[in-house]
Amino acid sequence: MKLSNVMKGTRLKVKRANSHIDALIRDTAVLPRDLYEVTNGPHYSNFLLAKPDSFALAFRPKEPIPEHFGAIMGDAVNNLREALDYWINAAVRCVGPARKLHFPFVGTGENLVASRHYVAIEKAFPDAAKFIAKDIDPRRDANLPLWAVTGLSNDNKHNDFLPIVSIATVGVERASSMGVYISDGTFGGDSESPFVMIASKSPIAAQKDLKVSAQIAFQKGTVFEYEPVIPTLANMSKVVSQTLDALEKFIAPYCK
């Protein structure tokens, strides 16, 4: 197998992961309008009231916003994980028959060379197994950003891969009520619950094209607990790309 054929598919997986990271950047900078609405009208200051007693400019989620971002995060992580699996399977075809293999990872305190995925690679391509163990070292305690592609991928498979999402800003350039004016007001809150930005006894005049941005962080109990999602995933992608650079140099002499 030619070197270009070994590397083409795995690099494409990283490219796809980066496109998902770009989608996270885009959707957090300007939250898609189908996920929320900003209402401006009668408001109940107390849910026990029979009729509205005030007016409010308020944010309300229309769709599960964490699920929206969680799906994109999962796609990014899965592509990074698949890039490494793709590489080992393509690399083995340079020296022998095709095998169904997985790139080896182990958690803290575990023995890489005793893991079943490593043993399978060692049988199919001993030199590759040795290179991975010595030069890549995909153990959690030795190479966390690389190991995280399998750790977060497992979280995603367990259906609990949801970020913490907060509405960072709802930018109100201008609003007025009862002769009081607001200019360049900024409001934020929980993405999963409605929240009031401005309340008044009189109707509120405000522009209709409000821009909403969001911040996303990893949940408690995940590999990167409470860390911001986008820079963390971007660094993981960078580390995977650097790993593929090293793996490409290793496999080049074995390719015809």
Coordinates of C-alpha atoms in Angstrom, one line a residue:
M1 CA 0.0 0.0 0.0
K2 CA 1.3 3.5 -0.9
L3 CA 2.0 5.9 1.9
S4 CA -0.5 8.4 0.5
N5 CA -3.2 5.7 0.8
V6 CA -2.3 5.0 4.4
M7 CA -2.5 8.6 5.4
K8 CA -5.3 10.0 3.2
G9 CA -8.2 8.5 5.1
T10 CA -6.8 9.2 8.6
R11 CA -6.1 12.8 7.7
L12 CA -9.6 13.2 6.4
K13 CA -11.0 12.0 9.7
V14 CA -9.1 14.8 11.5
K15 CA -10.3 17.3 8.9
R16 CA -13.9 16.3 9.6
A17 CA -13.2 16.6 13.4
N18 CA -12.0 20.2 12.8
S19 CA -15.1 21.0 10.8
H20 CA -17.2 20.0 13.8
I21 CA -15.0 22.1 16.1
D22 CA -15.6 25.0 13.6
A23 CA -19.3 24.4 14.0
L24 CA -19.0 24.7 17.8
I25 CA -17.2 28.0 17.3
R26 CA -19.9 29.3 15.0
D27 CA -22.9 28.1 17.0
T28 CA -21.6 29.4 20.3
A29 CA -20.7 32.8 18.8
V30 CA -24.2 33.2 17.4
L31 CA -26.7 30.7 18.8
P32 CA -28.9 29.2 16.0
R33 CA -32.3 30.8 16.1
D34 CA -34.2 27.5 16.0
L35 CA -32.9 26.7 19.5
Y36 CA -34.4 29.7 21.4
E37 CA -36.8 32.7 21.2
V38 CA -36.7 36.1 22.9
T39 CA -40.2 37.1 23.9
N40 CA -41.4 40.6 24.7
G41 CA -44.9 40.9 26.2
P42 CA -47.1 40.3 29.2
H43 CA -45.4 38.6 32.1
Y44 CA -46.4 36.9 35.4
S45 CA -44.3 38.1 38.2
N46 CA -45.7 35.3 40.3
F47 CA -46.9 32.0 38.7
L48 CA -49.9 31.9 41.1
L49 CA -51.4 35.0 39.4
A50 CA -54.5 34.6 37.3
K51 CA -53.4 37.3 34.9
P52 CA -50.2 38.9 33.8
D53 CA -49.2 41.9 36.0
S54 CA -46.2 43.2 34.1
F55 CA -44.2 43.1 30.9
A56 CA -40.9 41.3 30.3
L57 CA -38.2 40.9 27.7
A58 CA -37.2 37.2 28.3
F59 CA -35.1 34.4 26.8
R60 CA -36.7 31.0 26.4
P61 CA -35.1 27.8 25.0
K62 CA -37.2 26.0 22.3
E63 CA -34.9 23.0 21.9
P64 CA -32.5 21.1 24.3
I65 CA -29.5 23.3 23.8
P66 CA -26.9 21.0 25.6
E67 CA -28.0 18.1 23.3
H68 CA -27.4 20.3 20.2
F69 CA -23.8 20.9 21.3
G70 CA -23.3 17.4 22.7
A71 CA -24.0 15.9 19.3
I72 CA -21.4 18.1 17.6
M73 CA -18.8 17.4 20.3
G74 CA -19.4 13.7 19.9
D75 CA -18.9 13.8 16.2
A76 CA -15.6 15.7 16.7
V77 CA -14.3 13.2 19.3
N78 CA -15.4 10.1 17.3
N79 CA -13.6 11.3 14.2
L80 CA -10.4 11.9 16.2
R81 CA -10.6 8.4 17.6
E82 CA -11.4 6.9 14.2
A83 CA -8.4 8.6 12.7
L84 CA -6.1 6.5 14.8
D85 CA -8.0 3.3 14.3
Y86 CA -7.9 4.0 10.5
W87 CA -4.2 4.5 10.6
I88 CA -3.3 1.2 12.4
N89 CA -5.5 -0.8 10.1
A90 CA -4.0 0.8 7.0
A91 CA -0.5 0.4 8.3
V92 CA -0.9 -3.3 8.9
R93 CA -1.9 -3.8 5.3
C94 CA 1.6 -2.5 4.3
V95 CA 3.2 -5.6 5.8
G96 CA 0.5 -8.3 5.7
P97 CA -3.1 -9.3 5.4
A98 CA -5.9 -6.9 6.6
R99 CA -6.9 -7.2 10.2
K100 CA -9.5 -5.6 12.3
L101 CA -7.5 -3.7 14.9
H102 CA -8.0 -0.8 17.3
F103 CA -5.3 1.8 18.4
P104 CA -4.3 0.8 21.9
F105 CA -5.0 3.0 24.9
V106 CA -4.8 2.3 28.7
G107 CA -5.9 4.2 31.7
T108 CA -3.9 5.3 34.7
G109 CA -1.8 2.5 36.2
E110 CA -2.6 0.0 33.4
N111 CA 0.0 -1.9 31.4
L112 CA -0.1 -0.9 27.8
V113 CA 1.8 -3.9 26.4
A114 CA -0.6 -6.3 28.2
S115 CA -3.7 -4.7 26.8
R116 CA -5.7 -6.8 24.3
H117 CA -5.5 -4.2 21.5
Y118 CA -1.8 -3.8 21.9
V119 CA -1.3 -7.6 21.9
A120 CA -3.3 -7.9 18.7
I121 CA -1.1 -5.2 17.0
E122 CA 2.0 -6.9 18.2
K123 CA 1.0 -10.1 16.5
A124 CA 0.1 -8.4 13.2
F125 CA 2.9 -5.8 13.1
P126 CA 5.5 -6.0 15.9
D127 CA 7.5 -3.0 14.8
A128 CA 4.4 -0.8 14.9
A129 CA 3.5 -2.0 18.4
K130 CA 7.0 -1.2 19.7
F131 CA 6.9 2.3 18.1
I132 CA 3.5 3.1 19.5
A133 CA 4.6 2.0 23.0
K134 CA 7.9 3.8 23.0
D135 CA 7.3 6.9 20.8
I136 CA 3.6 7.6 21.1
D137 CA 3.0 6.2 24.6
P138 CA -0.9 6.4 24.6
R139 CA -1.4 6.0 28.3
R140 CA -3.6 8.4 30.2
D141 CA -0.9 9.4 32.7
A142 CA 1.7 9.9 29.9
N143 CA -0.3 11.6 27.1
L144 CA -3.7 12.8 28.4
P145 CA -4.7 14.9 25.3
L146 CA -4.2 11.9 23.1
W147 CA -5.7 9.4 25.5
A148 CA -8.8 11.6 25.9
V149 CA -9.9 10.7 22.3
T150 CA -10.8 7.3 23.6
G151 CA -11.9 8.4 27.1
L152 CA -14.4 11.0 25.7
S153 CA -15.4 8.6 23.0
N154 CA -16.5 6.1 25.6
D155 CA -18.4 8.9 27.4
N156 CA -20.2 9.6 24.2
K157 CA -21.2 5.9 23.7
H158 CA -22.7 5.9 27.2
N159 CA -25.1 8.8 26.1
D160 CA -23.9 11.2 28.8
F161 CA -21.7 13.4 26.6
L162 CA -23.5 16.6 27.2
P163 CA -21.8 19.9 28.0
I164 CA -22.7 22.6 30.5
V165 CA -24.1 25.4 28.4
S166 CA -24.7 28.9 29.7
I167 CA -26.0 31.8 27.7
A168 CA -23.0 34.1 27.8
T169 CA -24.7 37.2 26.3
V170 CA -28.0 38.4 25.0
G171 CA -27.0 41.7 23.5
V172 CA -29.7 44.4 23.8
E173 CA -28.4 47.4 21.9
R174 CA -31.4 49.5 22.9
A175 CA -34.6 49.2 25.0
S176 CA -36.9 51.5 26.7
S177 CA -39.9 51.5 29.1
M178 CA -41.6 54.2 31.1
G179 CA -39.1 56.8 29.9
V180 CA -36.1 54.7 31.0
Y181 CA -33.6 53.8 28.3
I182 CA -31.1 50.9 28.1
S183 CA -28.2 51.1 25.7
D184 CA -25.9 48.1 25.1
G185 CA -27.3 45.9 27.8
T186 CA -25.8 42.4 28.2
F187 CA -27.7 39.6 29.9
G188 CA -27.0 35.9 30.5
G189 CA -28.3 32.8 32.3
D190 CA -28.9 29.1 32.2
S191 CA -29.5 27.8 28.7
E192 CA -32.0 25.2 29.9
S193 CA -34.4 27.6 31.6
P194 CA -36.2 30.8 30.6
F195 CA -34.9 33.9 32.2
V196 CA -36.1 37.5 32.3
M197 CA -33.7 40.2 31.1
I198 CA -35.9 43.3 31.6
A199 CA -39.1 43.6 33.5
S200 CA -41.4 46.6 33.7
K201 CA -44.9 47.7 34.6
S202 CA -45.2 49.1 31.1
P203 CA -44.6 47.7 27.6
I204 CA -40.9 47.4 26.6
A205 CA -39.6 48.7 23.3
A206 CA -36.5 46.8 22.1
Q207 CA -34.9 45.8 18.8
K208 CA -36.1 42.4 17.5
D209 CA -32.8 41.1 16.0
L210 CA -31.1 40.2 19.3
K211 CA -27.9 38.2 19.1
V212 CA -27.3 35.4 21.6
S213 CA -24.0 33.7 22.3
A214 CA -23.2 30.7 24.5
Q215 CA -20.3 29.2 26.5
I216 CA -19.8 25.4 26.7
A217 CA -17.8 23.4 29.2
F218 CA -17.3 19.7 30.0
Q219 CA -19.6 18.1 32.6
K220 CA -18.5 17.0 36.0
G221 CA -17.0 13.5 35.9
T222 CA -15.7 13.7 32.4
V223 CA -12.0 13.7 31.4
F224 CA -11.8 17.5 31.3
E225 CA -14.2 18.3 34.1
Y226 CA -15.5 21.9 33.8
E227 CA -12.8 22.8 31.2
P228 CA -14.0 24.9 28.2
V229 CA -14.9 22.6 25.3
I230 CA -13.6 24.4 22.2
P231 CA -10.0 25.1 23.1
T232 CA -9.8 21.6 24.7
L233 CA -11.0 19.9 21.5
A234 CA -8.8 22.1 19.4
N235 CA -5.8 21.0 21.4
M236 CA -6.8 17.3 21.1
S237 CA -7.0 17.7 17.4
K238 CA -3.6 19.3 17.3
V239 CA -2.1 16.4 19.3
V240 CA -3.7 13.8 17.1
S241 CA -2.3 15.6 14.0
Q242 CA 1.2 15.6 15.6
T243 CA 0.8 11.9 16.4
L244 CA -0.1 11.2 12.8
D245 CA 3.0 13.1 11.7
A246 CA 5.1 10.7 13.8
L247 CA 3.2 7.7 12.6
E248 CA 3.6 8.7 9.0
K249 CA 7.4 9.0 9.4
F250 CA 7.4 5.5 11.0
I251 CA 5.3 3.8 8.3
A252 CA 7.0 5.4 5.3
P253 CA 9.8 2.8 4.9
Y254 CA 7.2 -0.1 5.0
C255 CA 5.0 1.3 2.2
K256 CA 5.6 0.2 -1.4

